DNA sequence: TTAAAAGTGTGCATTACTATACAAAATATA
DNA sequence: TATATTTTGTATAGTAATGCACACTTTTAA
């Protein structure tokens, strides 16, 4: 593959960095394309050269985040449920401000769906004993719910404690009778 | 005047910032256009779109510095020799790293000439009693010499002490018999 | 001293970005 | 609700920056 023109890389970087700080600072709903481009010091037209709208931009960034997490999961493939859950919670703890902004926004439904899909996909690779769609969705939704409370600081205890407990609950739920 | 294209502003800023840090870090003689453009993350061609070579770039930056100093001098127009000299020395103290790099370079003769010209011009406005070219050059060269030692940290005493002493010497030199 | 390597300055065709303007849509305000 | 204001998304034509190639000069080191 031939390398990308450095102007494209610069424009995208400026847009994404500005978007991220605005997301954490003001929240997704407050963001306008106009302000992104003003702060990023680029023409508004340039934004539309790379992204359809702010939802498309968010989608791109979420994709990057989930790819990051996927790589981490890949590296720790052999981890058990407890350890694996800790890895997840650590990642979300690390990007708390980012996910907090998305969880508290009213117009990021797509983000929640993608997150659930991601979790189901990852957990599906772990729960190989049974091919049980209901079980998979049950567990994934549960973890996603806890993850949201966790990001919203609604849970007591440190990251590892919470993650361990969730890991244990998952094990118990999955275990055959 | 119509405003400048933001791409031009960005390119120039990237080049000048990179140049300044390289100047202070490595010295003028070590700088290559190639490395400037690599660190500034622009095409080498872009450099030549704005500057003839690294000497031209330096010239531009020196001009900016001297214009800054000129504005300061303008604001403190009514200052006497002592106070005026302190203003000068303060300015050089503030940009010591920059001037140090230029004083220690072997290929910045033009810079010295411009600095001497600047001093003669400024002092010429102060020494209005007599129209004495020799006196003017005598005093200017002397001050420039001290300024160089000062920047090179070859003088004892703090900035104000040194500046005051130089101011006094200037007064004594200029004074009619 | 000579060969190799690194840096210079320029030409060229291509591409990304630019300012500006506009109608339509969304949002704020009265 | 009606109206003013802001934001959106797109069109256009012009400009800056790009990558690459080339001959040339300077620097390095063998």
Short mmCIF file of C-alpha atoms (C1' of nucleotides) in Angstrom, two decimals:
data_model
loop_
_atom_site.label_atom_id
_atom_site.label_comp_id
_atom_site.label_asym_id
_atom_site.label_seq_id
_atom_site.Cartn_x
_atom_site.Cartn_y
_atom_site.Cartn_z
CA UNK A 1 0.00 0.00 0.00
CA UNK A 2 1.24 3.46 -0.83
CA UNK A 3 1.59 5.89 2.04
CA UNK A 4 -1.00 8.55 2.72
CA UNK A 5 -0.41 12.19 1.86
CA UNK A 6 0.82 13.97 4.99
CA UNK A 7 -1.81 16.68 4.51
CA UNK A 8 -4.54 14.11 5.00
CA UNK A 9 -2.88 12.77 8.12
CA UNK A 10 -2.51 16.28 9.53
CA UNK A 11 -6.10 17.25 8.82
CA UNK A 12 -7.49 14.08 10.35
CA UNK A 13 -5.27 14.39 13.39
CA UNK A 14 -6.29 18.00 13.97
CA UNK A 15 -9.96 17.10 13.64
CA UNK A 16 -9.79 14.06 15.88
CA UNK A 17 -7.75 15.72 18.62
CA UNK A 18 -10.07 18.71 18.69
CA UNK A 19 -13.12 16.46 18.68
CA UNK A 20 -11.81 14.38 21.57
CA UNK A 21 -11.08 17.33 23.80
CA UNK A 22 -14.44 18.90 22.95
CA UNK A 23 -16.17 15.59 23.64
CA UNK A 24 -14.66 15.35 27.10
CA UNK A 25 -15.02 19.06 27.80
CA UNK A 26 -18.52 19.81 26.51
CA UNK A 27 -20.13 16.46 25.64
CA UNK A 28 -21.10 15.04 22.28
CA UNK A 29 -24.43 16.86 21.95
CA UNK A 30 -22.82 20.28 22.28
CA UNK A 31 -20.30 19.69 19.51
CA UNK A 32 -20.80 21.40 16.15
CA UNK A 33 -18.78 20.82 13.02
CA UNK A 34 -18.30 24.56 12.76
CA UNK A 35 -16.59 24.78 16.14
CA UNK A 36 -14.44 21.72 15.52
CA UNK A 37 -13.04 23.30 12.38
CA UNK A 38 -12.57 26.69 14.02
CA UNK A 39 -10.56 25.24 16.88
CA UNK A 40 -8.71 22.78 14.66
CA UNK A 41 -7.87 25.75 12.43
CA UNK A 42 -8.96 24.19 9.19
CA UNK A 43 -11.59 25.05 6.63
CA UNK A 44 -15.04 23.61 7.35
CA UNK A 45 -14.96 22.16 3.87
CA UNK A 46 -11.94 20.07 4.83
CA UNK A 47 -13.97 18.36 7.52
CA UNK A 48 -16.53 17.22 4.98
CA UNK A 49 -13.72 15.97 2.76
CA UNK A 50 -12.98 13.32 5.37
CA UNK A 51 -16.16 12.75 7.35
CA UNK A 52 -19.85 12.76 6.57
CA UNK A 53 -20.84 14.45 9.84
CA UNK A 54 -19.97 14.37 13.52
CA UNK A 55 -21.63 10.99 13.94
CA UNK A 56 -19.43 9.55 11.24
CA UNK A 57 -16.39 11.04 12.96
CA UNK A 58 -17.42 9.53 16.28
CA UNK A 59 -17.93 6.20 14.56
CA UNK A 60 -14.40 6.32 13.22
CA UNK A 61 -12.96 7.04 16.63
CA UNK A 62 -15.05 4.35 18.34
CA UNK A 63 -13.80 1.92 15.72
CA UNK A 64 -10.22 2.84 16.58
CA UNK A 65 -10.88 2.37 20.30
CA UNK A 66 -12.50 -1.02 19.79
CA UNK A 67 -9.67 -2.10 17.51
CA UNK A 68 -7.24 -1.12 20.25
CA UNK A 69 -9.19 -3.18 22.74
CA UNK A 70 -9.39 -6.05 20.28
CA UNK A 71 -5.61 -6.11 19.97
CA UNK A 72 -5.30 -6.22 23.73
CA UNK A 73 -7.82 -9.06 23.90
CA UNK A 74 -5.94 -10.88 21.18
CA UNK A 75 -2.69 -10.60 23.11
CA UNK A 76 -4.30 -11.94 26.29
CA UNK A 77 -6.28 -14.60 24.49
CA UNK A 78 -5.51 -17.27 27.06
CA UNK A 79 -6.75 -15.21 30.00
CA UNK A 80 -9.61 -16.68 32.03
CA UNK A 81 -12.90 -14.92 32.72
CA UNK A 82 -11.69 -13.10 35.82
CA UNK A 83 -8.41 -11.92 34.30
CA UNK A 84 -10.10 -11.11 31.00
CA UNK A 85 -12.73 -9.01 32.70
CA UNK A 86 -10.05 -7.12 34.59
CA UNK A 87 -8.39 -6.28 31.27
CA UNK A 88 -11.66 -4.87 30.00
CA UNK A 89 -12.35 -2.81 33.06
CA UNK A 90 -8.81 -1.50 33.06
CA UNK A 91 -9.23 -0.33 29.51
CA UNK A 92 -12.48 1.45 30.27
CA UNK A 93 -10.98 2.96 33.41
CA UNK A 94 -8.11 4.27 31.30
CA UNK A 95 -10.50 5.97 28.86
CA UNK A 96 -13.14 6.83 31.41
CA UNK A 97 -13.64 10.44 30.30
CA UNK A 98 -14.17 9.32 26.73
CA UNK A 99 -16.71 6.61 27.48
CA UNK A 100 -18.40 8.74 30.12
CA UNK A 101 -19.10 11.36 27.47
CA UNK A 102 -20.62 8.74 25.19
CA UNK A 103 -22.70 7.06 27.88
CA UNK A 104 -24.18 10.38 29.00
CA UNK A 105 -25.03 11.59 25.50
CA UNK A 106 -28.56 11.22 24.18
CA UNK A 107 -27.54 10.81 20.56
CA UNK A 108 -24.99 8.03 20.71
CA UNK A 109 -27.28 5.02 20.49
CA UNK A 110 -25.13 3.60 17.72
CA UNK A 111 -22.19 3.58 20.11
CA UNK A 112 -24.06 1.41 22.64
CA UNK A 113 -25.09 -1.02 19.94
CA UNK A 114 -21.55 -1.33 18.68
CA UNK A 115 -20.25 -1.83 22.18
CA UNK A 116 -22.76 -4.62 22.79
CA UNK A 117 -21.87 -6.24 19.47
CA UNK A 118 -18.22 -6.04 20.38
CA UNK A 119 -18.80 -7.65 23.76
CA UNK A 120 -20.91 -10.42 22.28
CA UNK A 121 -18.28 -11.13 19.69
CA UNK A 122 -15.48 -11.26 22.25
CA UNK A 123 -17.46 -13.28 24.76
CA UNK A 124 -18.68 -15.59 21.98
CA UNK A 125 -15.06 -16.60 21.44
CA UNK A 126 -14.68 -17.38 25.12
CA UNK A 127 -17.94 -19.25 25.61
CA UNK A 128 -17.32 -22.02 23.14
CA UNK A 129 -18.76 -24.90 25.15
CA UNK A 130 -22.33 -24.08 24.22
CA UNK A 131 -23.77 -22.29 21.20
CA UNK A 132 -26.41 -20.44 23.17
CA UNK A 133 -27.49 -17.09 21.69
CA UNK A 134 -29.69 -16.21 24.65
CA UNK A 135 -26.99 -16.92 27.18
CA UNK A 136 -24.50 -14.87 25.18
CA UNK A 137 -26.77 -11.85 24.94
CA UNK A 138 -27.79 -12.23 28.57
CA UNK A 139 -24.21 -12.09 29.81
CA UNK A 140 -23.11 -9.39 27.39
CA UNK A 141 -25.96 -7.07 28.29
CA UNK A 142 -25.26 -7.61 31.95
CA UNK A 143 -21.58 -6.75 31.58
CA UNK A 144 -22.41 -3.72 29.45
CA UNK A 145 -24.80 -2.50 32.14
CA UNK A 146 -22.16 -2.84 34.83
CA UNK A 147 -19.61 -1.19 32.55
CA UNK A 148 -21.88 1.81 32.18
CA UNK A 149 -22.41 2.16 35.94
CA UNK A 150 -18.68 1.77 36.37
CA UNK A 151 -17.87 4.53 33.91
CA UNK A 152 -20.52 6.74 35.49
CA UNK A 153 -18.84 6.24 38.88
CA UNK A 154 -21.94 4.65 40.34
CA UNK A 155 -20.09 1.68 41.80
CA UNK A 156 -18.02 1.40 44.94
CA UNK A 157 -14.67 -0.34 45.02
CA UNK A 158 -11.61 -0.17 42.83
CA UNK A 159 -11.38 -1.37 39.26
CA UNK A 160 -9.89 -4.75 40.07
CA UNK A 161 -12.44 -5.56 42.77
CA UNK A 162 -15.36 -4.73 40.50
CA UNK A 163 -13.88 -6.55 37.53
CA UNK A 164 -13.18 -9.64 39.63
CA UNK A 165 -16.73 -9.74 40.93
CA UNK A 166 -18.14 -9.37 37.42
CA UNK A 167 -15.83 -12.12 36.21
CA UNK A 168 -17.09 -14.42 38.97
CA UNK A 169 -20.71 -13.65 38.18
CA UNK A 170 -20.09 -14.43 34.52
CA UNK A 171 -18.53 -17.77 35.41
CA UNK A 172 -21.47 -18.65 37.64
CA UNK A 173 -23.96 -17.70 34.94
CA UNK A 174 -22.27 -19.66 32.22
CA UNK A 175 -21.55 -22.76 34.27
CA UNK A 176 -23.70 -25.82 33.39
CA UNK A 177 -26.04 -26.99 36.15
CA UNK B 1 -5.05 44.03 3.30
CA UNK B 2 -6.59 40.64 2.70
CA UNK B 3 -5.80 37.95 5.22
CA UNK B 4 -3.20 35.31 4.52
CA UNK B 5 -4.16 31.76 3.61
CA UNK B 6 -4.06 29.65 6.79
CA UNK B 7 -1.91 27.05 5.00
CA UNK B 8 0.84 29.64 4.60
CA UNK B 9 0.62 30.64 8.24
CA UNK B 10 0.79 27.01 9.35
CA UNK B 11 3.75 26.17 7.15
CA UNK B 12 5.71 29.21 8.26
CA UNK B 13 4.91 28.58 11.90
CA UNK B 14 5.99 24.95 11.68
CA UNK B 15 9.23 25.94 9.97
CA UNK B 16 10.07 28.77 12.36
CA UNK B 17 9.26 26.83 15.52
CA UNK B 18 11.34 23.89 14.38
CA UNK B 19 14.17 26.16 13.33
CA UNK B 20 14.21 27.96 16.68
CA UNK B 21 14.39 24.80 18.74
CA UNK B 22 17.07 23.38 16.46
CA UNK B 23 19.01 26.62 16.68
CA UNK B 24 19.06 26.53 20.46
CA UNK B 25 19.56 22.78 20.61
CA UNK B 26 22.22 22.19 17.97
CA UNK B 27 23.43 25.62 16.79
CA UNK B 28 22.97 27.36 13.46
CA UNK B 29 25.83 25.62 11.66
CA UNK B 30 24.42 22.16 12.33
CA UNK B 31 21.00 22.97 10.87
CA UNK B 32 20.05 21.57 7.47
CA UNK B 33 16.95 22.40 5.50
CA UNK B 34 16.29 18.70 5.14
CA UNK B 35 16.10 18.14 8.87
CA UNK B 36 13.97 21.23 9.46
CA UNK B 37 11.38 19.93 7.04
CA UNK B 38 11.53 16.41 8.42
CA UNK B 39 10.88 17.55 11.97
CA UNK B 40 8.35 20.17 10.94
CA UNK B 41 6.63 17.39 8.97
CA UNK B 42 6.34 19.27 5.71
CA UNK B 43 7.69 18.68 2.24
CA UNK B 44 11.16 20.09 1.61
CA UNK B 45 9.69 21.79 -1.40
CA UNK B 46 7.38 23.76 0.87
CA UNK B 47 10.35 25.26 2.67
CA UNK B 48 11.67 26.69 -0.59
CA UNK B 49 8.24 28.09 -1.34
CA UNK B 50 8.71 30.50 1.57
CA UNK B 51 12.43 30.91 2.12
CA UNK B 52 15.48 31.01 -0.10
CA UNK B 53 17.66 29.04 2.32
CA UNK B 54 18.38 28.78 6.03
CA UNK B 55 20.16 32.14 6.04
CA UNK B 56 17.07 33.77 4.62
CA UNK B 57 14.98 32.10 7.29
CA UNK B 58 17.31 33.32 10.01
CA UNK B 59 17.15 36.80 8.54
CA UNK B 60 13.37 36.76 8.75
CA UNK B 61 13.44 35.71 12.38
CA UNK B 62 16.11 38.26 13.31
CA UNK B 63 13.95 40.90 11.67
CA UNK B 64 11.04 39.86 13.83
CA UNK B 65 13.17 40.00 16.97
CA UNK B 66 14.51 43.43 16.15
CA UNK B 67 11.03 44.67 15.36
CA UNK B 68 9.90 43.45 18.75
CA UNK B 69 12.76 45.29 20.38
CA UNK B 70 12.00 48.37 18.32
CA UNK B 71 8.44 48.41 19.62
CA UNK B 72 9.71 48.17 23.17
CA UNK B 73 12.15 51.03 22.54
CA UNK B 74 9.35 53.08 21.02
CA UNK B 75 7.18 52.58 24.08
CA UNK B 76 10.00 53.63 26.42
CA UNK B 77 11.10 56.48 24.21
CA UNK B 78 11.56 58.90 27.08
CA UNK B 79 13.87 56.60 29.03
CA UNK B 80 17.33 57.93 29.83
CA UNK B 81 20.58 56.15 28.93
CA UNK B 82 20.71 54.06 32.06
CA UNK B 83 17.08 52.97 31.95
CA UNK B 84 17.21 52.46 28.19
CA UNK B 85 20.26 50.27 28.44
CA UNK B 86 18.56 48.17 31.10
CA UNK B 87 15.65 47.61 28.71
CA UNK B 88 18.07 46.37 26.07
CA UNK B 89 19.93 44.06 28.37
CA UNK B 90 16.68 42.70 29.75
CA UNK B 91 15.56 41.87 26.25
CA UNK B 92 18.79 40.05 25.43
CA UNK B 93 18.68 38.26 28.76
CA UNK B 94 15.18 37.10 27.93
CA UNK B 95 16.26 35.66 24.58
CA UNK B 96 19.70 34.62 25.71
CA UNK B 97 19.60 31.13 24.21
CA UNK B 98 18.65 32.56 20.83
CA UNK B 99 21.34 35.24 20.70
CA UNK B 100 23.90 32.91 22.21
CA UNK B 101 23.37 30.53 19.30
CA UNK B 102 23.90 33.36 16.83
CA UNK B 103 26.94 34.81 18.55
CA UNK B 104 28.67 31.44 18.67
CA UNK B 105 27.97 30.58 15.03
CA UNK B 106 30.62 31.09 12.40
CA UNK B 107 28.20 31.80 9.60
CA UNK B 108 26.04 34.53 11.04
CA UNK B 109 28.09 37.57 10.17
CA UNK B 110 25.03 39.20 8.64
CA UNK B 111 23.36 38.97 12.02
CA UNK B 112 26.13 40.93 13.72
CA UNK B 113 26.01 43.60 11.06
CA UNK B 114 22.28 43.96 11.41
CA UNK B 115 22.56 44.15 15.17
CA UNK B 116 25.17 46.91 14.91
CA UNK B 117 23.01 48.79 12.41
CA UNK B 118 20.07 48.47 14.74
CA UNK B 119 22.03 49.80 17.70
CA UNK B 120 23.42 52.72 15.74
CA UNK B 121 19.95 53.61 14.55
CA UNK B 122 18.49 53.46 18.03
CA UNK B 123 21.36 55.30 19.66
CA UNK B 124 21.34 57.83 16.85
CA UNK B 125 17.89 58.85 17.94
CA UNK B 126 19.09 59.28 21.50
CA UNK B 127 22.31 61.15 20.75
CA UNK B 128 20.79 64.12 19.00
CA UNK B 129 22.98 66.85 20.50
CA UNK B 130 25.81 66.16 18.10
CA UNK B 131 25.80 64.67 14.61
CA UNK B 132 28.97 62.69 15.12
CA UNK B 133 29.26 59.49 13.02
CA UNK B 134 32.46 58.40 14.69
CA UNK B 135 31.11 58.86 18.18
CA UNK B 136 27.97 56.93 17.26
CA UNK B 137 29.87 54.00 15.82
CA UNK B 138 32.33 54.05 18.71
CA UNK B 139 29.59 53.77 21.31
CA UNK B 140 27.51 51.26 19.33
CA UNK B 141 30.42 48.92 18.76
CA UNK B 142 31.33 49.11 22.42
CA UNK B 143 27.81 48.25 23.53
CA UNK B 144 27.59 45.42 21.01
CA UNK B 145 30.85 44.01 22.33
CA UNK B 146 29.58 44.08 25.89
CA UNK B 147 26.29 42.60 24.76
CA UNK B 148 28.13 39.67 23.23
CA UNK B 149 30.17 39.01 26.38
CA UNK B 150 26.97 39.31 28.35
CA UNK B 151 25.15 36.76 26.23
CA UNK B 152 28.16 34.47 26.36
CA UNK B 153 28.06 34.65 30.18
CA UNK B 154 31.54 36.14 30.33
CA UNK B 155 30.52 38.94 32.68
CA UNK B 156 29.96 38.90 36.42
CA UNK B 157 26.99 40.57 38.01
CA UNK B 158 23.30 40.54 37.31
CA UNK B 159 21.65 42.05 34.27
CA UNK B 160 20.71 45.33 35.92
CA UNK B 161 24.17 45.95 37.37
CA UNK B 162 25.83 45.36 34.04
CA UNK B 163 23.28 47.42 32.13
CA UNK B 164 23.60 50.30 34.58
CA UNK B 165 27.36 50.33 34.29
CA UNK B 166 27.17 50.30 30.49
CA UNK B 167 24.64 53.11 30.60
CA UNK B 168 26.97 55.19 32.76
CA UNK B 169 29.91 54.54 30.47
CA UNK B 170 27.84 55.62 27.49
CA UNK B 171 26.87 58.85 29.22
CA UNK B 172 30.51 59.59 30.11
CA UNK B 173 31.63 58.88 26.53
CA UNK B 174 29.00 61.05 24.94
CA UNK B 175 29.29 63.97 27.35
CA UNK B 176 30.98 67.12 25.93
CA UNK B 177 34.28 68.04 27.57
"C1'" DT C 1 42.90 11.70 -2.82
"C1'" DT C 2 39.00 9.42 -4.07
"C1'" DA C 3 34.57 7.29 -3.61
"C1'" DA C 4 30.29 7.24 -1.20
"C1'" DA C 5 26.79 9.57 1.18
"C1'" DA C 6 24.12 13.44 2.39
"C1'" DG C 7 22.22 17.79 1.36
"C1'" DT C 8 20.73 21.47 -2.04
"C1'" DG C 9 17.77 23.82 -5.16
"C1'" DT C 10 14.51 23.33 -8.92
"C1'" DG C 11 10.81 21.54 -12.30
"C1'" DC C 12 6.66 19.05 -12.81
"C1'" DA C 13 2.09 17.06 -12.52
"C1'" DT C 14 -1.17 15.98 -9.07
"C1'" DT C 15 -3.89 16.51 -4.98
"C1'" DA C 16 -5.65 18.55 -0.73
"C1'" DC C 17 -7.06 22.53 1.12
"C1'" DT C 18 -8.67 27.12 0.77
"C1'" DA C 19 -12.14 31.16 0.90
"C1'" DT C 20 -16.45 32.30 -0.39
"C1'" DA C 21 -21.15 31.88 -1.39
"C1'" DC C 22 -25.56 29.75 -1.16
"C1'" DA C 23 -30.01 27.37 0.03
"C1'" DA C 24 -31.88 24.34 3.29
"C1'" DA C 25 -32.30 22.67 7.90
"C1'" DA C 26 -32.02 23.10 12.73
"C1'" DT C 27 -32.00 25.87 16.78
"C1'" DA C 28 -32.76 29.84 19.63
"C1'" DT C 29 -35.54 33.71 20.90
"C1'" DA C 30 -39.50 36.72 21.19
"C1'" DT D 1 -46.38 30.21 17.10
"C1'" DA D 2 -43.68 33.25 14.21
"C1'" DT D 3 -39.12 35.00 13.28
"C1'" DA D 4 -34.30 35.73 13.70
"C1'" DT D 5 -29.95 33.34 14.09
"C1'" DT D 6 -26.96 29.62 13.64
"C1'" DT D 7 -25.46 25.56 11.57
"C1'" DT D 8 -25.28 22.39 7.80
"C1'" DG D 9 -23.95 20.46 3.53
"C1'" DT D 10 -22.57 21.44 -1.07
"C1'" DA D 11 -20.62 23.92 -5.39
"C1'" DT D 12 -16.87 26.46 -7.44
"C1'" DA D 13 -12.62 28.20 -8.78
"C1'" DG D 14 -8.12 29.26 -7.18
"C1'" DT D 15 -3.87 28.33 -4.42
"C1'" DA D 16 -0.56 25.88 -1.44
"C1'" DA D 17 1.52 21.74 -0.55
"C1'" DT D 18 2.81 17.32 -2.06
"C1'" DG D 19 5.87 13.46 -3.82
"C1'" DC D 20 9.16 12.47 -6.92
"C1'" DA D 21 12.90 13.01 -9.98
"C1'" DC D 22 16.98 15.26 -11.38
"C1'" DA D 23 21.62 17.48 -11.65
"C1'" DC D 24 24.60 19.58 -8.68
"C1'" DT D 25 27.38 20.73 -4.51
"C1'" DT D 26 29.09 19.79 -0.02
"C1'" DT D 27 30.41 16.75 3.58
"C1'" DT D 28 32.07 12.39 5.33
"C1'" DA D 29 35.17 8.65 5.82
"C1'" DA D 30 38.15 5.12 3.68
#
